[in-house]
CSV table of C-alpha atoms (C1' of nucleotides) in Angstrom, one decimal:
chain,number,residue,atom,x,y,z
A,1,MET,CA,182.1,-25.7,-126.8
A,2,ILE,CA,178.4,-25.1,-126.3
A,3,ALA,CA,177.3,-26.1,-129.8
A,4,GLU,CA,178.4,-29.7,-129.4
A,5,GLU,CA,176.1,-30.2,-126.4
A,6,ILE,CA,173.2,-27.9,-127.4
A,7,LEU,CA,172.6,-29.0,-131.0
A,8,PRO,CA,171.8,-32.6,-130.1
A,9,TRP,CA,169.5,-31.3,-127.3
A,10,TYR,CA,167.8,-29.0,-129.8
A,11,ASP,CA,167.3,-31.9,-132.3
A,12,LYS,CA,165.3,-33.6,-129.6
A,13,HIS,CA,163.6,-30.7,-127.8
A,14,ALA,CA,163.1,-27.9,-130.3
A,15,ARG,CA,159.7,-26.2,-129.8
A,16,GLU,CA,157.4,-26.3,-132.7
A,17,LEU,CA,156.7,-22.7,-133.6
A,18,PRO,CA,154.7,-21.3,-136.5
A,19,TRP,CA,157.6,-19.5,-138.0
A,20,ARG,CA,160.1,-22.2,-137.4
A,21,LEU,CA,161.3,-25.1,-139.7
A,22,SER,CA,162.0,-27.7,-137.0
A,23,PRO,CA,164.9,-30.1,-137.4
A,24,ARG,CA,162.3,-32.8,-138.1
A,25,GLN,CA,160.7,-30.7,-140.9
A,26,LYS,CA,164.1,-30.0,-142.3
A,27,ARG,CA,164.8,-33.7,-142.5
A,28,ALA,CA,161.4,-34.3,-144.1
A,29,ASN,CA,162.0,-31.6,-146.7
A,30,PRO,CA,165.7,-31.9,-147.6
A,31,ASN,CA,165.1,-29.6,-150.6
A,32,VAL,CA,163.9,-26.7,-148.4
A,33,LEU,CA,166.9,-26.1,-146.2
A,34,TYR,CA,166.0,-22.9,-144.5
A,35,ALA,CA,163.0,-20.8,-143.5
A,36,ASP,CA,161.5,-18.1,-145.7
A,37,PRO,CA,163.3,-14.8,-144.9
A,38,TYR,CA,160.1,-12.9,-144.9
A,39,ARG,CA,158.6,-15.1,-142.3
A,40,VAL,CA,161.8,-15.1,-140.2
A,41,TRP,CA,161.9,-11.3,-140.4
A,42,LEU,CA,158.1,-10.9,-139.6
A,43,SER,CA,158.4,-13.2,-136.6
A,44,GLU,CA,161.6,-11.6,-135.3
A,45,ILE,CA,160.2,-8.1,-135.4
A,46,MET,CA,157.1,-9.3,-133.5
A,47,LEU,CA,159.2,-11.1,-131.0
A,48,GLN,CA,161.2,-8.0,-130.0
A,49,GLN,CA,160.5,-7.6,-126.3
A,50,THR,CA,157.4,-9.7,-126.7
A,51,THR,CA,156.6,-13.3,-125.6
A,52,VAL,CA,156.1,-16.2,-128.0
A,53,ALA,CA,152.6,-16.8,-126.6
A,54,THR,CA,151.5,-13.3,-127.4
A,55,VAL,CA,153.1,-13.3,-130.9
A,56,LYS,CA,151.6,-16.5,-132.2
A,57,GLY,CA,148.2,-15.2,-133.0
A,58,TYR,CA,149.5,-11.9,-134.5
A,59,TYR,CA,151.9,-13.8,-136.7
A,60,GLU,CA,149.3,-16.1,-138.1
A,61,LYS,CA,147.0,-13.2,-138.8
A,62,PHE,CA,149.7,-11.2,-140.6
A,63,LEU,CA,150.9,-14.2,-142.6
A,64,ALA,CA,147.3,-14.9,-143.7
A,65,SER,CA,146.6,-11.3,-144.6
A,66,TRP,CA,150.0,-10.7,-146.3
A,67,PRO,CA,151.7,-13.9,-147.4
A,68,THR,CA,154.6,-12.1,-149.0
A,69,VAL,CA,156.6,-9.0,-148.4
A,70,ASN,CA,155.2,-7.5,-151.6
A,71,ASP,CA,151.6,-7.9,-150.2
A,72,LEU,CA,152.6,-6.2,-147.0
A,73,ALA,CA,154.3,-3.4,-148.9
A,74,LYS,CA,151.2,-2.6,-150.9
A,75,GLU,CA,149.0,-2.4,-147.8
A,76,ASP,CA,148.0,1.0,-146.2
A,77,LEU,CA,149.9,1.8,-143.1
A,78,ASP,CA,146.7,2.2,-141.1
A,79,ASN,CA,145.6,-1.3,-141.9
A,80,VAL,CA,148.9,-2.6,-140.7
A,81,LEU,CA,148.6,-0.6,-137.5
A,82,SER,CA,145.1,-1.9,-137.0
A,83,ALA,CA,146.4,-5.5,-137.3
A,84,TRP,CA,149.2,-4.7,-134.9
A,85,ALA,CA,146.9,-3.1,-132.3
A,86,GLY,CA,147.4,-4.6,-128.9
A,87,LEU,CA,150.9,-6.0,-129.6
A,88,GLY,CA,152.7,-2.8,-128.4
A,89,TYR,CA,155.8,-0.9,-129.4
A,90,TYR,CA,154.0,0.5,-132.4
A,91,ALA,CA,157.2,2.0,-133.9
A,92,ARG,CA,157.8,-1.7,-134.9
A,93,ALA,CA,154.7,-1.7,-137.0
A,94,ARG,CA,155.6,1.6,-138.7
A,95,ASN,CA,159.1,0.3,-139.4
A,96,LEU,CA,157.7,-3.0,-140.5
A,97,HIS,CA,155.7,-1.3,-143.2
A,98,LYS,CA,158.5,1.0,-144.1
A,99,CYS,CA,160.9,-2.0,-144.4
A,100,ALA,CA,158.5,-4.0,-146.5
A,101,LYS,CA,158.4,-1.0,-148.9
A,102,VAL,CA,162.2,-0.8,-149.1
A,103,VAL,CA,162.5,-4.6,-149.7
A,104,ALA,CA,159.7,-4.6,-152.3
A,105,ASP,CA,160.5,-1.4,-154.1
A,106,GLU,CA,164.3,-1.2,-153.9
A,107,LEU,CA,165.4,-4.8,-153.4
A,108,GLY,CA,163.2,-6.7,-155.8
A,109,GLY,CA,161.2,-8.3,-152.9
A,110,VAL,CA,164.3,-10.1,-151.7
A,111,PHE,CA,165.7,-9.7,-148.2
A,112,PRO,CA,169.5,-9.1,-148.0
A,113,ASP,CA,171.4,-12.2,-147.0
A,114,THR,CA,174.1,-10.6,-145.0
A,115,GLU,CA,174.1,-9.0,-141.5
A,116,GLU,CA,175.5,-5.8,-143.0
A,117,GLY,CA,172.7,-5.5,-145.6
A,118,LEU,CA,170.0,-6.5,-143.1
A,119,LEU,CA,171.2,-4.0,-140.6
A,120,LYS,CA,170.4,-1.1,-142.9
A,121,LEU,CA,166.7,-2.0,-142.9
A,122,PRO,CA,164.2,0.1,-140.8
A,123,GLY,CA,163.5,-1.7,-137.5
A,124,VAL,CA,166.3,-4.2,-137.9
A,125,GLY,CA,169.1,-3.8,-135.3
A,126,PRO,CA,172.0,-6.0,-134.4
A,127,TYR,CA,170.0,-8.8,-132.9
A,128,THR,CA,167.4,-9.0,-135.7
A,129,ALA,CA,170.1,-8.8,-138.4
A,130,ALA,CA,172.0,-11.6,-136.9
A,131,ALA,CA,168.9,-13.7,-136.3
A,132,ILE,CA,167.7,-13.4,-139.9
A,133,ALA,CA,171.2,-14.0,-141.3
A,134,ALA,CA,171.5,-17.2,-139.1
A,135,ILE,CA,168.0,-18.6,-139.3
A,136,ALA,CA,167.0,-17.8,-142.8
A,137,TYR,CA,170.4,-18.0,-144.5
A,138,ASP,CA,172.4,-20.2,-142.1
A,139,ARG,CA,175.2,-17.6,-141.9
A,140,PRO,CA,177.4,-17.9,-138.8
A,141,ALA,CA,176.1,-14.7,-137.2
A,142,THR,CA,176.3,-14.2,-133.5
A,143,VAL,CA,172.8,-13.8,-132.2
A,144,VAL,CA,172.5,-12.1,-128.8
A,145,ASP,CA,169.1,-11.5,-127.3
A,146,GLY,CA,168.1,-11.5,-123.6
A,147,ASN,CA,168.1,-15.3,-123.5
A,148,VAL,CA,171.6,-15.6,-124.9
A,149,GLU,CA,172.8,-12.9,-122.5
A,150,ARG,CA,171.5,-15.0,-119.6
A,151,VAL,CA,172.9,-18.2,-120.9
A,152,ILE,CA,176.3,-16.7,-121.5
A,153,ALA,CA,176.4,-14.7,-118.3
A,154,ARG,CA,175.9,-18.0,-116.4
A,155,TYR,CA,178.0,-20.2,-118.5
A,156,TYR,CA,181.0,-17.9,-118.0
A,157,ALA,CA,179.9,-16.7,-114.6
A,158,LEU,CA,180.0,-13.0,-115.7
A,159,GLU,CA,179.2,-11.1,-112.5
A,160,ASP,CA,179.4,-7.5,-113.8
A,161,PRO,CA,175.9,-6.0,-114.2
A,162,LEU,CA,174.0,-5.2,-117.4
A,163,PRO,CA,174.1,-3.2,-119.5
A,164,GLY,CA,177.8,-2.5,-118.9
A,165,VAL,CA,178.8,-6.2,-119.4
A,166,LYS,CA,177.1,-6.5,-122.8
A,167,PRO,CA,180.3,-6.1,-124.9
A,168,GLN,CA,182.0,-8.9,-122.9
A,169,MET,CA,178.9,-11.1,-123.4
A,170,LYS,CA,179.0,-10.5,-127.1
A,171,GLU,CA,182.6,-11.5,-127.2
A,172,CYS,CA,182.0,-14.7,-125.3
A,173,ALA,CA,178.9,-15.4,-127.5
A,174,GLN,CA,181.1,-14.9,-130.6
A,175,GLN,CA,183.6,-17.4,-129.4
A,176,GLN,CA,180.9,-20.0,-129.2
A,177,THR,CA,179.1,-19.4,-132.5
A,178,PRO,CA,179.6,-22.4,-134.8
A,179,TYR,CA,180.2,-22.2,-138.5
A,180,GLU,CA,177.9,-25.2,-139.1
A,181,ARG,CA,174.2,-25.1,-138.3
A,182,ALA,CA,174.4,-21.5,-137.1
A,183,GLY,CA,170.6,-21.0,-137.4
A,184,ASP,CA,169.8,-24.1,-135.4
A,185,TYR,CA,172.4,-23.1,-132.8
A,186,ALA,CA,171.0,-19.6,-132.5
A,187,GLN,CA,167.5,-20.9,-132.0
A,188,ALA,CA,168.8,-23.6,-129.6
A,189,MET,CA,170.4,-20.9,-127.4
A,190,MET,CA,167.2,-19.0,-127.3
A,191,ASP,CA,165.1,-22.1,-126.6
A,192,LEU,CA,167.4,-23.0,-123.8
A,193,GLY,CA,167.1,-19.6,-122.2
A,194,ALA,CA,163.3,-19.6,-122.6
A,195,THR,CA,162.7,-23.1,-121.2
A,196,ILE,CA,165.6,-24.2,-119.0
A,197,CYS,CA,168.1,-21.4,-118.3
A,198,THR,CA,165.2,-19.2,-117.1
A,199,PRO,CA,165.5,-16.0,-115.1
A,200,ARG,CA,164.0,-17.7,-112.0
A,201,SER,CA,164.5,-21.3,-110.9
A,202,PRO,CA,166.8,-22.3,-113.7
A,203,GLY,CA,166.7,-26.1,-114.5
A,204,CYS,CA,170.4,-26.7,-114.1
A,205,VAL,CA,169.9,-30.4,-113.4
A,206,ILE,CA,168.4,-31.0,-116.8
A,207,CYS,CA,170.5,-28.5,-118.7
A,208,PRO,CA,172.5,-29.9,-121.7
A,209,ILE,CA,175.4,-27.5,-121.0
A,210,GLN,CA,175.5,-27.9,-117.2
A,211,THR,CA,178.9,-29.7,-117.2
A,212,ALA,CA,180.9,-26.7,-118.2
A,213,CYS,CA,178.6,-24.0,-116.7
A,214,LEU,CA,180.6,-21.9,-114.2
A,215,ALA,CA,177.6,-20.3,-112.5
A,216,ARG,CA,176.1,-23.7,-111.9
A,217,LYS,CA,179.5,-24.9,-110.5
A,218,SER,CA,179.5,-21.9,-108.1
A,219,GLY,CA,175.8,-22.2,-107.3
A,220,ILE,CA,175.1,-18.6,-108.5
A,221,ALA,CA,173.2,-19.3,-111.7
A,222,GLU,CA,169.9,-17.8,-110.5
A,223,SER,CA,171.6,-14.5,-109.5
A,224,LEU,CA,172.9,-13.9,-113.0
A,225,PRO,CA,172.9,-11.8,-115.0
A,226,LYS,CA,173.0,-8.9,-112.5
A,227,LYS,CA,171.2,-5.8,-113.5
A,228,ALA,CA,171.4,-2.1,-112.7
A,229,PRO,CA,168.6,-1.0,-110.3
A,230,LYS,CA,165.5,0.2,-112.1
A,231,LYS,CA,164.2,3.8,-111.8
A,232,GLU,CA,160.9,4.5,-110.2
A,233,LYS,CA,158.0,5.1,-112.7
A,234,PRO,CA,156.3,8.5,-112.3
A,235,THR,CA,152.5,8.7,-112.6
A,236,ARG,CA,150.9,10.8,-115.3
A,237,ARG,CA,147.2,11.7,-115.2
A,238,THR,CA,144.7,13.0,-117.7
A,239,TYR,CA,141.0,13.3,-118.6
A,240,ALA,CA,139.6,11.4,-121.5
A,241,TYR,CA,136.7,13.0,-123.4
A,242,LEU,CA,134.4,10.4,-124.8
A,243,PHE,CA,131.9,12.0,-127.2
A,244,LEU,CA,129.0,9.6,-127.9
A,245,SER,CA,126.3,9.7,-130.5
A,246,ASP,CA,123.5,7.2,-130.8
A,247,GLU,CA,123.7,7.3,-134.5
A,248,ARG,CA,127.3,7.6,-135.2
A,249,GLY,CA,129.2,6.0,-132.3
A,250,ALA,CA,132.2,7.5,-130.6
A,251,LEU,CA,134.5,10.4,-131.7
A,252,LEU,CA,138.0,9.1,-132.1
A,253,ARG,CA,141.1,10.5,-133.7
A,254,ARG,CA,144.6,9.6,-135.0
A,255,ARG,CA,147.6,10.3,-132.8
A,256,PRO,CA,150.6,12.1,-134.1
A,257,GLU,CA,152.8,10.0,-136.4
A,258,LYS,CA,155.7,9.7,-134.0
A,259,GLY,CA,156.2,9.1,-130.3
A,260,LEU,CA,154.0,7.2,-127.8
A,261,LEU,CA,151.3,5.2,-129.7
A,262,GLY,CA,152.3,7.1,-132.8
A,263,GLY,CA,149.7,6.8,-135.6
A,264,MET,CA,147.3,4.9,-133.4
A,265,THR,CA,143.7,5.7,-132.7
A,266,GLU,CA,142.8,7.5,-129.5
A,267,VAL,CA,139.9,8.9,-127.4
A,268,PRO,CA,140.6,12.6,-127.2
A,269,THR,CA,142.3,13.6,-123.9
A,270,GLY,CA,143.6,16.6,-122.2
A,271,ASP,CA,147.3,17.1,-121.4
A,272,TRP,CA,149.0,14.1,-119.7
A,273,VAL,CA,150.3,16.0,-116.7
A,274,LYS,CA,153.5,14.6,-115.3
A,275,GLN,CA,152.8,15.6,-111.7
A,276,GLY,CA,149.8,16.1,-109.6
A,277,ASP,CA,146.1,15.9,-110.5
A,278,ALA,CA,144.7,15.7,-114.0
A,279,VAL,CA,143.7,19.0,-115.5
A,280,ARG,CA,140.5,19.6,-117.5
A,281,ASN,CA,140.9,20.8,-121.1
A,282,PRO,CA,138.8,24.0,-121.6
A,283,GLU,CA,138.6,23.6,-125.4
A,284,LEU,CA,137.2,20.1,-125.1
A,285,ASP,CA,135.1,21.1,-122.0
A,286,HIS,CA,133.1,23.7,-123.9
A,287,LEU,CA,132.1,21.5,-126.8
A,288,ALA,CA,129.6,19.5,-124.7
A,289,GLN,CA,128.1,18.8,-121.3
A,290,TRP,CA,130.3,16.3,-119.4
A,291,THR,CA,129.6,13.5,-116.9
A,292,GLU,CA,132.5,12.2,-114.9
A,293,LEU,CA,132.5,8.5,-114.6
A,294,GLU,CA,133.2,6.8,-111.3
A,295,GLY,CA,136.7,5.3,-110.8
A,296,VAL,CA,139.8,5.7,-112.8
A,297,VAL,CA,141.4,3.7,-115.6
A,298,LYS,CA,144.9,2.6,-114.7
A,299,HIS,CA,147.5,1.5,-117.2
A,300,THR,CA,151.2,1.1,-117.0
A,301,PHE,CA,153.5,1.9,-119.9
A,302,THR,CA,157.2,1.1,-120.0
A,303,HIS,CA,158.3,4.2,-118.2
A,304,PHE,CA,155.3,5.7,-116.5
A,305,HIS,CA,152.0,4.8,-114.8
A,306,PHE,CA,149.0,6.4,-116.3
A,307,GLU,CA,145.6,7.2,-114.7
A,308,ILE,CA,142.7,8.4,-116.8
A,309,THR,CA,139.5,9.9,-115.5
A,310,VAL,CA,136.8,9.3,-118.1
A,311,LEU,CA,134.2,12.0,-119.1
A,312,THR,CA,131.3,11.1,-121.3
A,313,SER,CA,128.8,13.2,-123.2
A,314,LYS,CA,125.8,12.3,-125.3
A,315,ILE,CA,126.0,14.3,-128.5
A,316,SER,CA,122.9,14.8,-130.8
A,317,GLN,CA,123.7,18.0,-132.6
A,318,ASN,CA,126.5,19.5,-134.6
A,319,LEU,CA,128.2,16.1,-135.0
A,320,ASP,CA,130.4,17.1,-137.9
A,321,GLY,CA,131.3,20.4,-136.3
A,322,ILE,CA,132.5,18.7,-133.2
A,323,ALA,CA,134.4,16.2,-135.2
A,324,GLU,CA,136.1,19.0,-137.0
A,325,ALA,CA,136.9,20.8,-133.8
A,326,VAL,CA,138.7,17.8,-132.3
A,327,GLN,CA,140.2,16.7,-135.6
A,328,GLY,CA,138.5,13.4,-135.2
A,329,ALA,CA,136.0,11.1,-136.9
A,330,TRP,CA,132.9,9.3,-135.7
A,331,ALA,CA,133.1,5.5,-135.6
A,332,HIS,CA,130.5,2.9,-134.7
A,333,LYS,CA,131.5,0.3,-132.1
A,334,THR,CA,130.9,-2.3,-134.9
A,335,GLU,CA,133.8,-0.7,-136.7
A,336,PHE,CA,136.2,-0.8,-133.8
A,337,SER,CA,137.8,-4.1,-134.8
A,338,GLY,CA,139.1,-2.4,-138.0
A,339,LEU,CA,140.7,0.5,-136.0
A,340,ALA,CA,144.2,0.8,-134.6
A,341,LEU,CA,143.0,1.0,-131.0
A,342,PRO,CA,145.8,0.3,-128.5
A,343,THR,CA,145.0,-1.5,-125.3
A,344,VAL,CA,145.0,1.7,-123.1
A,345,MET,CA,142.3,3.2,-125.4
A,346,LYS,CA,140.2,0.0,-125.2
A,347,LYS,CA,140.4,0.2,-121.5
A,348,ILE,CA,138.9,3.7,-121.6
A,349,LEU,CA,136.1,2.5,-123.9
A,350,ARG,CA,135.5,-0.5,-121.7
A,351,HIS,CA,135.4,1.6,-118.5
A,352,ALA,CA,132.6,3.6,-120.2
A,353,ASP,CA,130.9,0.3,-120.9
A,354,TYR,CA,131.1,1.1,-124.6
A,355,ILE,CA,132.9,-2.1,-125.7
B,1,DA,C1',175.1,6.5,-122.7
B,2,DA,C1',170.6,7.0,-121.4
B,3,DT,C1',166.0,7.2,-122.4
B,4,DA,C1',161.6,6.4,-125.0
B,5,DC,C1',158.8,3.0,-126.4
B,6,DG,C1',153.4,-1.4,-124.9
B,7,DT,C1',151.5,-5.2,-123.2
B,8,DG,C1',150.2,-9.4,-120.7
B,9,DG,C1',151.6,-13.2,-117.8
B,10,DA,C1',154.1,-15.1,-113.8
B,11,DC,C1',154.9,-14.9,-109.1
C,1,DT,C1',148.7,-5.1,-105.9
C,2,DG,C1',153.4,-4.6,-107.4
C,3,DT,C1',157.4,-6.0,-109.8
C,4,DC,C1',159.8,-8.3,-113.2
C,5,DC,C1',160.2,-9.8,-117.5
C,6,DA,C1',159.9,-11.1,-122.9
C,7,DA,C1',163.6,-13.4,-129.6
C,8,DG,C1',165.4,-4.8,-129.0
C,9,DT,C1',165.6,-0.5,-131.8
C,10,DA,C1',165.9,4.4,-132.5
C,11,DT,C1',167.6,8.5,-131.1
DNA sequence: AATACGTGGAC
DNA sequence: TGTCCAAGTAT
C-alpha cells in the first residue's frame, strides 16, 4: 500500500502552503483538526490547472479581502473578476462567486461535507469535491488530479495513453485510498507528484514509494503517463482600437458574460478572424482617425495563437458619444488596477506604451 | 467524447 | 522561439 510509505514521508517533507494545515500545525493545535472548508475550496478552485507559485499571491489577496464565504457572496461580481484578473480561466471566478452565493444564501454559509453535496456546487467537479471532502473533512475520498494520475500511472506501469486510461487510473487510486488520514494522504500524493514524481526527470532514487513502483522497476517512469498527440493551434488575428483621451483615459468595455474572457474588460477589437490577415472594422474605423502601431501583440490561449495589430487615436471631442457607440466607458490609467483586465488586454495597452 | 477555456515558468 | 505543463470543469 502506498499510504504506509507516503504518510511518514509527508510528515517530514510536507510543503508549507498558505491554505494548508501542516502535520506540524495539526500537532500544535490538536483542537483544530482540519482546515477551514472555505479556504480549502478557495485554494482548490484557484489551483485548477494553475501552479502553486502563481496561486499564492491571489489566495492571500482573496482571503484578506473576503475572510469568509459570506463576505465573498456579498461582493459584486465585477470586483471578484478584478481581483481574479491575470489568473486565467475566468469561468472559475464567475463560478466562484456563484458558488459563494449558493453556500451563503442556501446552505447557511456552511460548505457540504460530502463529495455528493460538494459536487453540486458551481465550479466544483470530481477532483475538487474529493479534495475538499478529504482535506477539509478528512473523508476517505479518492482525489485524482494530474499529479495523482502520474504517480498512479507509474506505480502500476499503466502504459495506455490519456485520456482513455483515466477510468483505470481512478480504479487503482481508489484501491490505495486509506480510511485514516485521507486528507493528508491526498495532499501527500499531490506533493509527491509535484516535487519527486515529476513529468521530467523524476526523482525515483529518493522516492518514498520506489520499492513497489513498477515503472521504476522497468525503467520507464519518465515515459509515463502517455498522452494522445496534441492538435496544432490555429492563429487568429484582429485589430485593437485604442481610443485615448488626455482627460479621460482609454475607452474600455465589458466582454459578454460567457465564453472567452467572459465578463472581463477589453480594448475594443474587430472580429477575431480564424484564418488569414486581420480585418479592419468599418464601424470602429469611422469613429476616429487611426494610427497603426509598429509590430504586433502576440498571445497564446489554450487553443489558439492570437495576433493583435494595435490602432490608436487621440480623441478630444464627442467623448461620451463615442463611448456610447462602442458600448464602453472611459477609464484613467490610474483606475486600471481596479479593472478586470486580463493579461492579453494588458499586453495591448503595454504595446501602446499606455501602462 | 471532444472541445473550450488563460497564464507564466521551465526547458 | 516553441512546446509542455500546472491541485479541472462545463458543455
